[in-house]
Coordinates of C-alpha atoms and ligand atoms in Angstrom, one line a residue:
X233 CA 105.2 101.4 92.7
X234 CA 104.3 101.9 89.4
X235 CA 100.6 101.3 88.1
X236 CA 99.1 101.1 85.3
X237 CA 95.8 102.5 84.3
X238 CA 93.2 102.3 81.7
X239 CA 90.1 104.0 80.8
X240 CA 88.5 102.1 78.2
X241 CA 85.8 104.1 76.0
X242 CA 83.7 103.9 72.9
X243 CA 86.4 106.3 70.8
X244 CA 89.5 106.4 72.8
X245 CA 91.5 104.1 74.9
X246 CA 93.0 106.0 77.4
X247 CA 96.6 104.3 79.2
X248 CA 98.3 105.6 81.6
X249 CA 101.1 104.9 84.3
X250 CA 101.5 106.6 87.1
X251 CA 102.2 105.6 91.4
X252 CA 99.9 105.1 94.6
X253 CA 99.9 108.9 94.9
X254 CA 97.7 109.6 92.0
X255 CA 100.6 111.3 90.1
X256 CA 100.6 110.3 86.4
X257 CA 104.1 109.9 84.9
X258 CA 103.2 109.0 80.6
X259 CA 99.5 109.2 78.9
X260 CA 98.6 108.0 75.4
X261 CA 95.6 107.4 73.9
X262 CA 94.7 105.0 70.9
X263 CA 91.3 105.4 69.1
X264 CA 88.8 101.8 69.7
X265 CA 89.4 100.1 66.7
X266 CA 88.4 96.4 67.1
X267 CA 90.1 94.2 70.0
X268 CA 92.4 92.3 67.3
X269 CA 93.9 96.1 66.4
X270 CA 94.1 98.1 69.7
X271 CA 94.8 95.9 72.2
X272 CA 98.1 94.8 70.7
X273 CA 98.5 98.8 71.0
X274 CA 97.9 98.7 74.4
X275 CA 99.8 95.4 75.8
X276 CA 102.6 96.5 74.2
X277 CA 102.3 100.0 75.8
X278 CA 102.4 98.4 79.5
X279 CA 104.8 95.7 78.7
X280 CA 107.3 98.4 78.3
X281 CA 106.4 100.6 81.5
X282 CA 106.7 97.4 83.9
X283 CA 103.6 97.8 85.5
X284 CA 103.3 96.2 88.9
X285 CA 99.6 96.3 89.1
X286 CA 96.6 97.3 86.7
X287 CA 93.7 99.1 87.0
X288 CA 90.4 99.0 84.2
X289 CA 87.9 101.6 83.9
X290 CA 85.7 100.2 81.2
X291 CA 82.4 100.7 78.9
X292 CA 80.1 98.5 80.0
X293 CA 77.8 96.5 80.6
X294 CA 80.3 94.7 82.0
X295 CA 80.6 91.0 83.7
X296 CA 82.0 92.3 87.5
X297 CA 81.3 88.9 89.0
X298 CA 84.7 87.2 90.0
X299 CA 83.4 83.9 90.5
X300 CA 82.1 84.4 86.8
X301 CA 83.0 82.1 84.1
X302 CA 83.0 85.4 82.1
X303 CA 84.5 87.7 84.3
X304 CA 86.0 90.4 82.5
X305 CA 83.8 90.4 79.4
X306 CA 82.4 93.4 78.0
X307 CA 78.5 91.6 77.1
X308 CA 75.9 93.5 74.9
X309 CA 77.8 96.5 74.0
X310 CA 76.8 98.4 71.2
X311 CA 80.5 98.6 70.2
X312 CA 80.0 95.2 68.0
X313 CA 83.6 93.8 67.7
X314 CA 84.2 93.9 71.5
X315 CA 80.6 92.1 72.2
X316 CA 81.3 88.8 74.3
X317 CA 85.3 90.2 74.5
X318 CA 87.1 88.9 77.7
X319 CA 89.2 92.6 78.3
X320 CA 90.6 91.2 81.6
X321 CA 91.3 87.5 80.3
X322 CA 93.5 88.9 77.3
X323 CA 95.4 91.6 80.0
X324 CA 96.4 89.0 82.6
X325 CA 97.3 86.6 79.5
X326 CA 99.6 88.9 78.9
X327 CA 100.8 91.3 81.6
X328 CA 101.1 89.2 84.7
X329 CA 100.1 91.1 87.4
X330 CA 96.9 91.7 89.1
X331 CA 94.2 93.7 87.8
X332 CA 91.2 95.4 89.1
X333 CA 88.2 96.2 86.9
X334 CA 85.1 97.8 86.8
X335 CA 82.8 100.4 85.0
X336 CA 84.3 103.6 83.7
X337 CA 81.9 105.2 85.6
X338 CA 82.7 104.0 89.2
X339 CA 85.7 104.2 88.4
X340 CA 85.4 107.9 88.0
X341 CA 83.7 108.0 91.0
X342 CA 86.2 106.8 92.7
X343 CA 88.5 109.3 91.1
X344 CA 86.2 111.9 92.4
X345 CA 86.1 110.5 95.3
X346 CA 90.1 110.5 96.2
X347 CA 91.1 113.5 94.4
X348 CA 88.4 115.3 93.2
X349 CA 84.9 117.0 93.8
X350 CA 83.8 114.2 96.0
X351 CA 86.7 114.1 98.5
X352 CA 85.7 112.8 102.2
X353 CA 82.7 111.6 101.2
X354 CA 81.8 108.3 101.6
X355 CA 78.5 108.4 99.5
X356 CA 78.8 110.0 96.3
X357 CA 77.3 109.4 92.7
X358 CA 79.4 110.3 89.7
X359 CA 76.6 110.9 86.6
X360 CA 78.2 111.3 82.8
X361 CA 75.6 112.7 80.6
X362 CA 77.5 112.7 77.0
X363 CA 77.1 110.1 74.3
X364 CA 75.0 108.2 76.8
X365 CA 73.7 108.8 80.2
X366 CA 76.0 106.0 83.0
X367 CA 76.1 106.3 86.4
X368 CA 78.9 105.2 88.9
X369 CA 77.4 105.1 93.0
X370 CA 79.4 104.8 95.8
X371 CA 77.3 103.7 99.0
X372 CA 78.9 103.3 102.1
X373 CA 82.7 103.5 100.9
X374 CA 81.9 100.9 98.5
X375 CA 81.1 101.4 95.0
X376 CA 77.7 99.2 94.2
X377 CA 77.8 96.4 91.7
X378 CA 74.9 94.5 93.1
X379 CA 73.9 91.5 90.6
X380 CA 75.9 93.0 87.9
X381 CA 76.5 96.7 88.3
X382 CA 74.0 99.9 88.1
X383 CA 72.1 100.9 84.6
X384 CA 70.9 103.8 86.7
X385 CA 71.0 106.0 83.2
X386 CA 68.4 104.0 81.8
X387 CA 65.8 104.7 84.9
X388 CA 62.2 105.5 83.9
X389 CA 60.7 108.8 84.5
X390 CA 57.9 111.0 84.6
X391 CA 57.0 112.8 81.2
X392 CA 56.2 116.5 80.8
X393 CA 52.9 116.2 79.5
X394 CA 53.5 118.7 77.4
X395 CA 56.6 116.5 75.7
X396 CA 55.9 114.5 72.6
X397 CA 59.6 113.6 72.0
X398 CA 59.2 109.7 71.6
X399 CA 63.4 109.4 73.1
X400 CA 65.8 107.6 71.6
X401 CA 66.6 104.6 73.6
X402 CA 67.1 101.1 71.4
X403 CA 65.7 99.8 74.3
X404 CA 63.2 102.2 76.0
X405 CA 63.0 105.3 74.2
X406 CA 62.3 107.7 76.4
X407 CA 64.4 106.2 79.8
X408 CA 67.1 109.4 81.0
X409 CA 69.1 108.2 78.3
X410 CA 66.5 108.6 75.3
X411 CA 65.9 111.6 76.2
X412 CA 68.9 113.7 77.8
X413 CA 72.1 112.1 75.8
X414 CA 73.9 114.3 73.7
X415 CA 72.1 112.1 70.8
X416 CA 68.9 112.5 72.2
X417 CA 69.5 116.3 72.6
X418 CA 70.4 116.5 68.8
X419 CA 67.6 114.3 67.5
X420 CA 64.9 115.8 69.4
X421 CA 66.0 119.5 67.9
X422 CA 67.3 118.4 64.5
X423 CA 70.8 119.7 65.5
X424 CA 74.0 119.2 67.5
X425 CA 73.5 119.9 71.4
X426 CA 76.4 121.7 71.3
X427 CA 74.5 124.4 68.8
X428 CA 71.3 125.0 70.6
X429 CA 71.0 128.1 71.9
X430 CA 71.6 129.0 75.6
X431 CA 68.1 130.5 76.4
X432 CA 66.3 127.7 74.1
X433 CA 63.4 125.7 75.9
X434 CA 65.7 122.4 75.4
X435 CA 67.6 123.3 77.8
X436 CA 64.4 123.6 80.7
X437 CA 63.6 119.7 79.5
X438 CA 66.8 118.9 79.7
X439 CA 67.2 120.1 83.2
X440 CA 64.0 118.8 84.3
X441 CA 64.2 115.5 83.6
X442 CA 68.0 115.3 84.9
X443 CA 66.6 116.6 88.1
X444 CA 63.7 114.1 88.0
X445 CA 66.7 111.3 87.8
X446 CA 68.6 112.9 90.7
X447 CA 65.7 113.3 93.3
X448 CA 65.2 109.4 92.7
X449 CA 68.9 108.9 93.5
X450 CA 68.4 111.6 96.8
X451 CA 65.6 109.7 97.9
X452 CA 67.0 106.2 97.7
X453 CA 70.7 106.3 98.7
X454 CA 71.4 109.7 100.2
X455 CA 74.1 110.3 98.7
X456 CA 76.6 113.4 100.2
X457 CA 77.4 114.6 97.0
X458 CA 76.6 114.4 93.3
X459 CA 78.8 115.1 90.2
X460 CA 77.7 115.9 87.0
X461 CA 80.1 115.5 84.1
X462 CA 80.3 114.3 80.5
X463 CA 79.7 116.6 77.2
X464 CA 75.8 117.8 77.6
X465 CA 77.5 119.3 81.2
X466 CA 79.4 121.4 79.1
X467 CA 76.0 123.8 78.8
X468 CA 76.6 126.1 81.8
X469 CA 73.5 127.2 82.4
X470 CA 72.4 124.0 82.7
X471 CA 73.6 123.1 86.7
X472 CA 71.8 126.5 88.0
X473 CA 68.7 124.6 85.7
X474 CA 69.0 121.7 87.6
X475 CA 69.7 123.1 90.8
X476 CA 66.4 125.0 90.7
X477 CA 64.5 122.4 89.6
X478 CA 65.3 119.9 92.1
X479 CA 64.6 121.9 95.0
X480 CA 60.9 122.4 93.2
X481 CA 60.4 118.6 92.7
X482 CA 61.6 117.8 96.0
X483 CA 59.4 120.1 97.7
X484 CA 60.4 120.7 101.1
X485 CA 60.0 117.2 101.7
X486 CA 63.4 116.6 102.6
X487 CA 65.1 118.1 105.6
X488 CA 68.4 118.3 105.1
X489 CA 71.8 120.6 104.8
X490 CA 73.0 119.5 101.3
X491 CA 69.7 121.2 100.0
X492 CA 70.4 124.4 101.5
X493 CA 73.9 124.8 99.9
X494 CA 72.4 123.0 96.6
X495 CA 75.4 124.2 94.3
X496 CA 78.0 122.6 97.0
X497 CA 75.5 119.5 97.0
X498 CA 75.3 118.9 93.3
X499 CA 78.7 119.9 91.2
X500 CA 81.0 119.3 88.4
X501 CA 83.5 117.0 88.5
X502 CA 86.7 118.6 90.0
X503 CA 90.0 116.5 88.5
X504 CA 90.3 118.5 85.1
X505 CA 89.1 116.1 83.2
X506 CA 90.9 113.0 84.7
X507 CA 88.7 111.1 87.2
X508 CA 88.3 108.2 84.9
X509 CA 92.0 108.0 85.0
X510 CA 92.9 108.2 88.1
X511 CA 89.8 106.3 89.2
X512 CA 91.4 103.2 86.7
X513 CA 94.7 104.0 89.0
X514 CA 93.1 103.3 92.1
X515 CA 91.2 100.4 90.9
X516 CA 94.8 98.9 90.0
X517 CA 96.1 100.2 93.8
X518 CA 93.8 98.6 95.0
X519 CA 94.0 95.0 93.4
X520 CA 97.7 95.2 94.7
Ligands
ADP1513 P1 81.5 110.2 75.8 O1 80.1 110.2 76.4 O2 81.5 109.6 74.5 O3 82.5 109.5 76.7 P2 81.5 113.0 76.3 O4 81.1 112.9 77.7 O5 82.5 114.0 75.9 O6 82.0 111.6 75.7 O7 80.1 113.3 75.5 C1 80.1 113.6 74.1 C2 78.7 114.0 73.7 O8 78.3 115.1 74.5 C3 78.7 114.5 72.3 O9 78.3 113.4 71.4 C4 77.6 115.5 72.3 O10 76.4 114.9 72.1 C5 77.6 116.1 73.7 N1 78.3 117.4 73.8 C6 79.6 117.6 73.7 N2 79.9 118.9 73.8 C7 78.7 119.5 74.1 C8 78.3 120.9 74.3 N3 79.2 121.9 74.3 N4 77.0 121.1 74.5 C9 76.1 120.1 74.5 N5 76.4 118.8 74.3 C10 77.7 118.5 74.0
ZN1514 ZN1 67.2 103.0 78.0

């Protein structure tokens, strides 16, 4: 069977094709220009591998609804030219075969799920902290979509009172997003994230409020295991951060084993760098 598999993104569209086993047989990736440039790129790039299925991992939001007039359109994206853009409309125009699709970020869940740091679980919640903060939750063995599907990286939180960083939200300034996106990182300290030092204090604020976000999602869904990926993750001191801190906001309150074995309970992502991919595989296994 061959599959084909997207991970659409803000910069880079990401195609693949690859079988049911997760084994990817040709990758390229064309930078997001504007639907009229890339996806002739793309279309032309599965005509030619004879996909029997697809699968979409896209930047949202998203319309996930399938009984939806406009299923399959990207809706307020800050990427302008793809605002009110049917994705999945144009692909089935033109490819002819079925295609699953939802957010990039349950579909990296899912990938995490199958192959990677999330494997036998059946609740997990894949967190991306880069550009901006998405979440992708899996409840039950079924990835939530809800009314449309899960903002959780805009949730509100609790302030350090000692924090006058306004955040950088359009929307909310200081949600998760406003305040521990890479962009938030770098406006709040007048650099790049990447450049602030390891021992800096921006690194405690960053870890606290990232912990603040993940006790919320402990204490609502339960989840068995939580990964933590995306560009900010690339600071290694800060999982031990977040570890630490929430044990302290949780406690004690909670009784169980994933909080004794916190750094097998909260973790990176474990598919070098392709759960979004392989995710977008499944999603197009799946549709079959
Ligand atoms: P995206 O979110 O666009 O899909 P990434 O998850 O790679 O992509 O996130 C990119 C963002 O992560 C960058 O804009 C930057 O703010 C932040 N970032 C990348 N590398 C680092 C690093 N080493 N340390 C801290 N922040 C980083
Ligand atoms: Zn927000």
């Amino acid at each position: 069977m061959r599959i084909g598999a997207l991970e659409a993104g803000g910069t880079k569209m990401v195609c693949a094709v690859g079988n049911e086993f997760g084994e990817i047989e040709s990758l390229v990736k064309f930078p997001t220009g504007t639907p009229e440039t890339t996806m002739p790129q793309m279309i032309s790039y599965f005509k030619q591998q004879k996909i029997d299925a697809l699968g979409i991992g896209c930047f949202g939001p998203i319309d996930l609804h399938k009984d939806s007039d406009t299923y399959g359109c990207i809706t307020s994206s800050p990427k302008e030219a793809w605002r009110n853009y049917n994705i999945l409309d144009r692909f089935l125009k033109e490819l002819n075969c079925p295609i699953g699709l939802d957010t990039d970020v349950n579909a990296a869940c899912l990938g995490e799920m199958e192959y990677g740091a999330a494997k036998g679980c059946q609740n997990a919640i894949y967190i991306t902290i880069g550009t901006g903060v998405g979440m992708g939750i899996c409840s039950e063995g079924k990835l939530i979509h809800g009314v449309m599907h899960p903002e959780a990286g805009h949730m509100f939180i609790k302030r350090l009172s000692s924090d006058l960083f306004e955040g950088t939200c359009p929307y909310h300034k200081d949600c998760l997003e406003g305040l521990v996106s890479g962009g938030a990182i770098g406006a709040r300290y007048g650099k790049k994230a990447s450049e602030i030092p390891k021992h800096d204090i921006a690194w405690k604020y960053t870890a606290h409020y990232i912990a603040e976000a993940i006790v919320n999602l402990i204490l609502t869904l339960e989840p068995e295991r939580i990964i933590l990926g995306g560009g900010v993750m690339e600071q290694e001191q800060l999982l031990p951060l977040i570890h630490n801190e929430v044990v302290t906001l949780l406690r004690g309150y909670l009784q169980i084993d994933q909080l004794q074995k916190i750094e097998e309970y909260i973790v990176r992502p474990g598919c070098d760098g392709n759960q979004g991919i392989l995710g977008a595989l499944l999603l197009g296994r799946n549709e079959l």
